[in-house]
Short mmCIF file of C-alpha atoms and ligand atoms in Angstrom, two decimals:
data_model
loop_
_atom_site.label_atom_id
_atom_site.label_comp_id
_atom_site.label_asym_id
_atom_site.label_seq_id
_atom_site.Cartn_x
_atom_site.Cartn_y
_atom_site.Cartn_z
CA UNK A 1 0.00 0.00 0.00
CA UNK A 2 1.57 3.20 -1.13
CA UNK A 3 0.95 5.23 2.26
CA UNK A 4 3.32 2.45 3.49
CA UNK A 5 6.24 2.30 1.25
CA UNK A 6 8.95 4.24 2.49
CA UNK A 7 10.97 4.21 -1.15
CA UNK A 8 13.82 7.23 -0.94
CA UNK A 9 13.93 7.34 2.48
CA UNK A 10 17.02 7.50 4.58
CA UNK A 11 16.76 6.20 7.66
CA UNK A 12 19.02 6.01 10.49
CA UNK A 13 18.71 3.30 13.26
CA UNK A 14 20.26 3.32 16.85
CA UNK A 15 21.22 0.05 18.69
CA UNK A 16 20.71 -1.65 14.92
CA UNK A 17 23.35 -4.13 15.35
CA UNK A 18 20.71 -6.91 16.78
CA UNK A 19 17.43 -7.33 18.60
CA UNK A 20 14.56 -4.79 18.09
CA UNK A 21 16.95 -2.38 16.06
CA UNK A 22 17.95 -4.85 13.81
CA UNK A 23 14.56 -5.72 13.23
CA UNK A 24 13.29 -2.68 12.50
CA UNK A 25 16.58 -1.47 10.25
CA UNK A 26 14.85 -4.75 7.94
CA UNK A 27 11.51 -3.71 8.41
CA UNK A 28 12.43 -0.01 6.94
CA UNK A 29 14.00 -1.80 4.42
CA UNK A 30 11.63 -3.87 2.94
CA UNK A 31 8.90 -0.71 2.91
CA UNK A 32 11.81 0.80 0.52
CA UNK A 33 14.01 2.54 2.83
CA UNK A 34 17.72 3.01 2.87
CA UNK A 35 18.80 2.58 6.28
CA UNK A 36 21.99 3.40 8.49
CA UNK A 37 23.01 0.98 11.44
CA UNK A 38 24.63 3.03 14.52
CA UNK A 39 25.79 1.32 17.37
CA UNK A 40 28.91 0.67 19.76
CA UNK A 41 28.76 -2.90 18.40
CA UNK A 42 31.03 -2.28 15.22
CA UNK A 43 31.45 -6.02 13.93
CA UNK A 44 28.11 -7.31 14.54
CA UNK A 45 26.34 -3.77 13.16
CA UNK A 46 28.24 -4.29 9.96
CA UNK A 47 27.51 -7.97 9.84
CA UNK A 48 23.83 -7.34 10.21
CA UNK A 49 24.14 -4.52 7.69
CA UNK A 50 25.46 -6.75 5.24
CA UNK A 51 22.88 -9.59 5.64
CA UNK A 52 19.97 -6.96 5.42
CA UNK A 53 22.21 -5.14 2.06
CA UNK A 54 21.34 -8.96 0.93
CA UNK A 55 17.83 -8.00 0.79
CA UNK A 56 18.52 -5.54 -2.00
CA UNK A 57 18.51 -2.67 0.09
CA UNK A 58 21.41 0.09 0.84
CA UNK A 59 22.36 -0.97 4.22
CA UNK A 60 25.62 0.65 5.82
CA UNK A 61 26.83 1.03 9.39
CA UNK A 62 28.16 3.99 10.95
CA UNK A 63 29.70 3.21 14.46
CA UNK A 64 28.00 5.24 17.47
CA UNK A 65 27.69 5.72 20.43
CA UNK A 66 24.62 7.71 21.36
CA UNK A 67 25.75 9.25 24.73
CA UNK A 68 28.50 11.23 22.66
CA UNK A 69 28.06 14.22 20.76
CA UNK A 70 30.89 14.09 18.30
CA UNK A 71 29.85 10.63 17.45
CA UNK A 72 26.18 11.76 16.18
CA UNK A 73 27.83 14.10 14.32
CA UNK A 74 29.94 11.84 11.78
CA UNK A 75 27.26 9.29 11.88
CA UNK A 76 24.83 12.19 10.73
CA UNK A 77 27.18 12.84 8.27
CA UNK A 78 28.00 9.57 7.39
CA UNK A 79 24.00 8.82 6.77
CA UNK A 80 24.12 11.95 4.35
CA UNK A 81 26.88 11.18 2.62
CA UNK A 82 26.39 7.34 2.19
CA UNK A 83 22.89 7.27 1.54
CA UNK A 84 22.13 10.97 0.15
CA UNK A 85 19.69 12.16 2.57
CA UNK A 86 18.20 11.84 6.25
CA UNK A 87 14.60 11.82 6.80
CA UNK A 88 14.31 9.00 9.73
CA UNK A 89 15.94 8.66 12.98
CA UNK A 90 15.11 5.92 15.06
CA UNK A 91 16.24 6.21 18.39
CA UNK A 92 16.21 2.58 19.59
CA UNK A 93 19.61 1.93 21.51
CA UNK A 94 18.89 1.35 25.09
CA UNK A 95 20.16 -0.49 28.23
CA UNK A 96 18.16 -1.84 31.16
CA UNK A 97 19.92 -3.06 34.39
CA UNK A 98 17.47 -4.21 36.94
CA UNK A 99 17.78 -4.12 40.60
CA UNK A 100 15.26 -3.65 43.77
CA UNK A 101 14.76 -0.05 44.92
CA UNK A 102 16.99 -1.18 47.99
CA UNK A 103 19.84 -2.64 46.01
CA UNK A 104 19.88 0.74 43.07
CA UNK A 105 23.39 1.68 42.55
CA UNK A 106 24.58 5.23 41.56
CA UNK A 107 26.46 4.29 38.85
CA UNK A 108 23.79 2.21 36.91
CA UNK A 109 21.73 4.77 37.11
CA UNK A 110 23.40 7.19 35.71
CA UNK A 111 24.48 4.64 33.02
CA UNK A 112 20.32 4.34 32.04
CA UNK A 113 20.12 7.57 31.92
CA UNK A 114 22.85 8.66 29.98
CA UNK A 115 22.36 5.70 27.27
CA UNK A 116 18.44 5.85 27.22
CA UNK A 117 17.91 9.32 28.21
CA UNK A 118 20.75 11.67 26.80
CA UNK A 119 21.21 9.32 23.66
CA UNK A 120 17.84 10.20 22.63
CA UNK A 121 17.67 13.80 23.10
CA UNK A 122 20.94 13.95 21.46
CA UNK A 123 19.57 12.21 18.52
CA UNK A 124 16.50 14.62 18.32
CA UNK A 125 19.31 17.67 18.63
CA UNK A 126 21.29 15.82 15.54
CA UNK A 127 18.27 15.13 13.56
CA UNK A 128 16.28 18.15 14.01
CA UNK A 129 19.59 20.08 12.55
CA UNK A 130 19.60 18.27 10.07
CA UNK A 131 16.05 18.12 8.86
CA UNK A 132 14.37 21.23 9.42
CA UNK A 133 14.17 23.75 6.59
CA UNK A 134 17.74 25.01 5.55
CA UNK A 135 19.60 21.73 7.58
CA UNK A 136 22.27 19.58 5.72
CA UNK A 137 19.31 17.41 4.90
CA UNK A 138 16.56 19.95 4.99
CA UNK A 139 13.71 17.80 3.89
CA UNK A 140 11.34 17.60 7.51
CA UNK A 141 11.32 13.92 8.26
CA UNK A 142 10.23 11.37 11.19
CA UNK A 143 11.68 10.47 14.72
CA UNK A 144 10.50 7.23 16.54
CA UNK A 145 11.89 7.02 20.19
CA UNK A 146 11.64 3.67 21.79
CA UNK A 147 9.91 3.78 25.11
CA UNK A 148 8.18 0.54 26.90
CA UNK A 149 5.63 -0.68 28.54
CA UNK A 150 7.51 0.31 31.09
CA UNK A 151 6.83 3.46 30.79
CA UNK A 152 2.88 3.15 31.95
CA UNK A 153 3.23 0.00 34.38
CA UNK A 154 4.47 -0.57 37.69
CA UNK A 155 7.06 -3.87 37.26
CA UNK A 156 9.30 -4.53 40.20
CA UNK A 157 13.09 -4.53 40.13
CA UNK A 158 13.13 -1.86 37.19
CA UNK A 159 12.15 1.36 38.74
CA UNK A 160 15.60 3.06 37.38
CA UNK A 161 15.16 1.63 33.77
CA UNK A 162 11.25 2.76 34.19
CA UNK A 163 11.63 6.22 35.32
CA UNK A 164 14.24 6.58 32.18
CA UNK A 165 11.34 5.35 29.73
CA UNK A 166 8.93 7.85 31.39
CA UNK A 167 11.44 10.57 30.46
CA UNK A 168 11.74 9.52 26.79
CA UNK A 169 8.00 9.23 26.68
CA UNK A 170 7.71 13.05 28.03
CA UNK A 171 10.87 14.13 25.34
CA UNK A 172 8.99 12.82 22.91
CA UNK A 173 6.27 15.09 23.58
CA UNK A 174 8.33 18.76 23.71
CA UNK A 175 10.18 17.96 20.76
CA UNK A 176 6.95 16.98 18.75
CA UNK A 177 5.42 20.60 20.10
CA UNK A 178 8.92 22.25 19.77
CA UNK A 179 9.50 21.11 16.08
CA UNK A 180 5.79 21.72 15.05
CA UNK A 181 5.33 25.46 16.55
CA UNK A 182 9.42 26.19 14.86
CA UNK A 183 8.08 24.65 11.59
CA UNK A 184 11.11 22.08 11.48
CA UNK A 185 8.86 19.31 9.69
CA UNK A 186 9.62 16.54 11.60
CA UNK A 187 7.34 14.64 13.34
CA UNK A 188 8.47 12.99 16.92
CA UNK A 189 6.68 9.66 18.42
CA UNK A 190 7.22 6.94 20.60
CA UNK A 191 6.27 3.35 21.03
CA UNK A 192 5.88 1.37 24.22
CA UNK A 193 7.19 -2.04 23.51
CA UNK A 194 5.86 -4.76 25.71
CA UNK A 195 8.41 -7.51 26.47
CA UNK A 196 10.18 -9.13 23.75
CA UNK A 197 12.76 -12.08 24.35
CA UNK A 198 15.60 -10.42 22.93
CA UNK A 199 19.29 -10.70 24.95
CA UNK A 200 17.54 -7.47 27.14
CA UNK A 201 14.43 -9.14 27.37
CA UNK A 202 15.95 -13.07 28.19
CA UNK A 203 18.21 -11.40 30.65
CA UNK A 204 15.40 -9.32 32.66
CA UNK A 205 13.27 -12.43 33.14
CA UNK A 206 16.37 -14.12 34.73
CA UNK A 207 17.30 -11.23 36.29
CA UNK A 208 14.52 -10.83 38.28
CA UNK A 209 14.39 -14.71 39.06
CA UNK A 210 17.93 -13.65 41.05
CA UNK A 211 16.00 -10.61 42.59
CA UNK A 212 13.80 -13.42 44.40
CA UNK A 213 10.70 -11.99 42.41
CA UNK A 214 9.84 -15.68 40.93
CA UNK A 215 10.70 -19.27 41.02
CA UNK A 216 11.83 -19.28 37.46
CA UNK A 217 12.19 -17.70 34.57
CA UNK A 218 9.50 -19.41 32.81
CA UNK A 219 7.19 -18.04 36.09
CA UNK A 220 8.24 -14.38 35.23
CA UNK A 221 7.36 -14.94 31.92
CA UNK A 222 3.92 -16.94 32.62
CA UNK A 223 2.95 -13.50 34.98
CA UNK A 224 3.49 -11.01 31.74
CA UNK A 225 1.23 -13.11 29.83
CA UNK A 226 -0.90 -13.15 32.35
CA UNK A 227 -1.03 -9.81 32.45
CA UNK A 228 -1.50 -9.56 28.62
CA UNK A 229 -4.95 -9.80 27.11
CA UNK A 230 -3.66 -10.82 23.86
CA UNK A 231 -2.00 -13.76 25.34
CA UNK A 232 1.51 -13.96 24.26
CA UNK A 233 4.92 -12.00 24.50
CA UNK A 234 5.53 -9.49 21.74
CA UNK A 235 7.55 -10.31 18.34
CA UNK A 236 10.56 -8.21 17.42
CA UNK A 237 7.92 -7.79 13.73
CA UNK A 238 5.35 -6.51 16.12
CA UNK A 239 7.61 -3.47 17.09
CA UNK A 240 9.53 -2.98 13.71
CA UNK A 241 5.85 -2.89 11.91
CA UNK A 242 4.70 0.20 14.44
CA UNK A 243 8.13 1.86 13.64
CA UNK A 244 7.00 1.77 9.84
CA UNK A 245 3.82 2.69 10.52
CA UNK A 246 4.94 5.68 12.70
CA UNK A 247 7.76 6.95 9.70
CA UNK A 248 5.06 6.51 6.80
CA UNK A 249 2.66 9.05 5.31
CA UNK A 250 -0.02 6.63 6.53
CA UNK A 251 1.43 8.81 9.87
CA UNK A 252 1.55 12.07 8.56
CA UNK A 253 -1.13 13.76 10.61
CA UNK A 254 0.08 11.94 14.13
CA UNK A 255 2.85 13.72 16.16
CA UNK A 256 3.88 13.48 19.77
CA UNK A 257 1.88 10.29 20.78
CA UNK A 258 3.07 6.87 22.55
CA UNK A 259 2.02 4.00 21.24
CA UNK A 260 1.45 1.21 23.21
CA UNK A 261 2.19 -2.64 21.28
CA UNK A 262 2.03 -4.67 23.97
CA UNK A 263 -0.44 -6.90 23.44
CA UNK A 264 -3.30 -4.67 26.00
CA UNK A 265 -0.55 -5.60 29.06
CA UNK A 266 -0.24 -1.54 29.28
CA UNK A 267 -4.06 -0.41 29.66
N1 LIG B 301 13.26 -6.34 24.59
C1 LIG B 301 12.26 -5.83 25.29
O1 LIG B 301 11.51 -6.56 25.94
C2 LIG B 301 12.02 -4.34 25.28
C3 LIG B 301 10.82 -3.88 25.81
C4 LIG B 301 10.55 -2.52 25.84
C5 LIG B 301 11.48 -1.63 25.32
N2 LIG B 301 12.66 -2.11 24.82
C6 LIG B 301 13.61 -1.11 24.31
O2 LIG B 301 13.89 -1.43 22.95
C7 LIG B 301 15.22 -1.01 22.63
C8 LIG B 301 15.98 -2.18 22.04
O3 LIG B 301 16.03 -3.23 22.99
P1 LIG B 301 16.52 -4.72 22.65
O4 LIG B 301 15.63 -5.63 23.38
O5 LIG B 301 16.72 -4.87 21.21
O6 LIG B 301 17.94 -4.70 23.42
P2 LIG B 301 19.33 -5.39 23.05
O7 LIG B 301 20.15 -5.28 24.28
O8 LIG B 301 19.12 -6.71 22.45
O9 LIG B 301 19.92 -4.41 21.91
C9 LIG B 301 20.25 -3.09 22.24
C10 LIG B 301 21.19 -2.54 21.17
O10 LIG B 301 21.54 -1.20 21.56
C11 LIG B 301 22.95 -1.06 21.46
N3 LIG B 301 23.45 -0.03 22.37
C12 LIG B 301 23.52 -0.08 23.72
N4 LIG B 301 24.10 1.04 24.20
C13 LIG B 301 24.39 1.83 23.12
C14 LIG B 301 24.98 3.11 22.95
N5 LIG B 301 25.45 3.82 24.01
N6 LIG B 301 25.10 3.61 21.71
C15 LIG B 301 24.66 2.90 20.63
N7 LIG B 301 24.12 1.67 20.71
C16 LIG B 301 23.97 1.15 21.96
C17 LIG B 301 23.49 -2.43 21.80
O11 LIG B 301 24.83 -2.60 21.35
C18 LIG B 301 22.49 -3.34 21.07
O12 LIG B 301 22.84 -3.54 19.72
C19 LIG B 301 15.80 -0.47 23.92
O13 LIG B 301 15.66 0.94 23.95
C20 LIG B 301 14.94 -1.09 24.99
O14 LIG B 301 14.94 -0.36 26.18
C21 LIG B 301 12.95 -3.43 24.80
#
């Protein structure tokens, strides 16, 4: 369907090298995309760029870390110069590291929040520039952050990770008012991913098995289902699908909004 196909677009993908972002770097891809892989994962972000380049897309990698400045500068650049434009960010690199409210440490914390919290302002900062009316790329555009269900729910042993997805949620927001009233032409949303069993999402139901929060891993995993009307974990597809969605024209008239695909385990 034509309000779909994202054919000229240049995307760029955070945290691409595997899981959700990898997904969704194939997802913009097949809709017609040309898509750049950040991440601090250089050999596996240019071995999944060059499976998805099998596809028949223009796939490159640009390493990144998002907490850094400089870095979203030449991978900005990079994006332009490699694939000719820059309409799409998705900002999809994230960390979690769970612990109980009485076991939080400093550090992590500050680790979430840089990764999850700075890292995505910084890539609205970079692709605003960029986009808006008289940037290097100048052509308005879409940003999809990557909240959770996290975000709206009260899980245990991930208040730190949670209160860093509540912030990306509310970032999302000012930057969709900011770059609508300053007529940048870029339109900002976020999704709320329920849990997926990626390496971030295997490890959390483990991790909270060592917390003393369930028997088993299978147990922590039974309870989200339990909690999910539609009666099964989410699909990496499930998430990469709403990012398309979100960047398409069949989008154009939706700005600032989180977007729950989590299977009802949010409402
Ligand atoms: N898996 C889930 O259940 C789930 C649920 C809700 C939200 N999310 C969110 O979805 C996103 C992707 O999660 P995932 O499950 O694919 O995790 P993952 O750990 O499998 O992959 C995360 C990717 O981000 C990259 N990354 C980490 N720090 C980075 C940095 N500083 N700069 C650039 N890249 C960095 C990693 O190298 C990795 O490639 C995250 O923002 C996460 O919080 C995941």
């Amino acid at each position: 369907m034509t309000q779909f196909d994202l054919s000229g677009r240049k995307a760029l993908v955070t945290g691409g090298a595997r899981g959700l972002g990898a997904g969704m770097a194939e997802a913009l891809a097949r809709a017609g995309a040309s898509v750049m892989i950040g991440d601090v994962l250089a050999s596996l972000g240019r071995e999944t760029a060059g499976k998805l380049a099998q596809g028949g897309a223009k796939v490159g990698f640009v390493p990144l870390d998002v907490t850094k400045d400089e870095e979203w500068k030449s991978a900005v650049a990079a994006t332009l110069s490699e694939l000719g434009g820059f309409d799409i960010l998705v900002n999809n690199a994230g960390i979690e590291i769970t612990a109980l409210v009485i076991d939080a440490e400093a550090a992590d914390l500050r680790r979430m929040l840089d990764v999850n919290v700075v890292g995505t302002l910084l890539g609205l900062k970079h692709a605003f520039r960029a986009m808006r009316p008289g940037g290097s790329a100048g052509q308005g555009g879409a940003v999809v952050n990557i909240a959770s269900v996290a975000a709206t729910i009260a899980f245990p042993a991930i208040a730190g990770y949670s209160a860093t997805k509540s912030a990306v949620d509310r970032v999302t927001r000012v930057a969709a008012m900011e770059s609508g009233k300053l007529g940048y032409g870029v339109r900002v949303n976020c999704i709320y991913p329920g849990l997926v069993p990626t390496e971030m999402g295997t490890k959390l139901a483990s991790d909270v098995v060592a917390a003393g929060l369930f028997p088993s891993a299978q147990a922590a995993v039974g309870a989200i289902i339990e909690q999910t009307p539609l009666a099964r974990l989410g699909e990496v597809r499930d998430m990469a699908d709403a990012v398309v969605f979100l960047c398409s024209d069949a989008a154009r008239f939706i700005t600032g909004i989180g977007l729950p695909v989590d299977g009802g385990m949010g409402m």
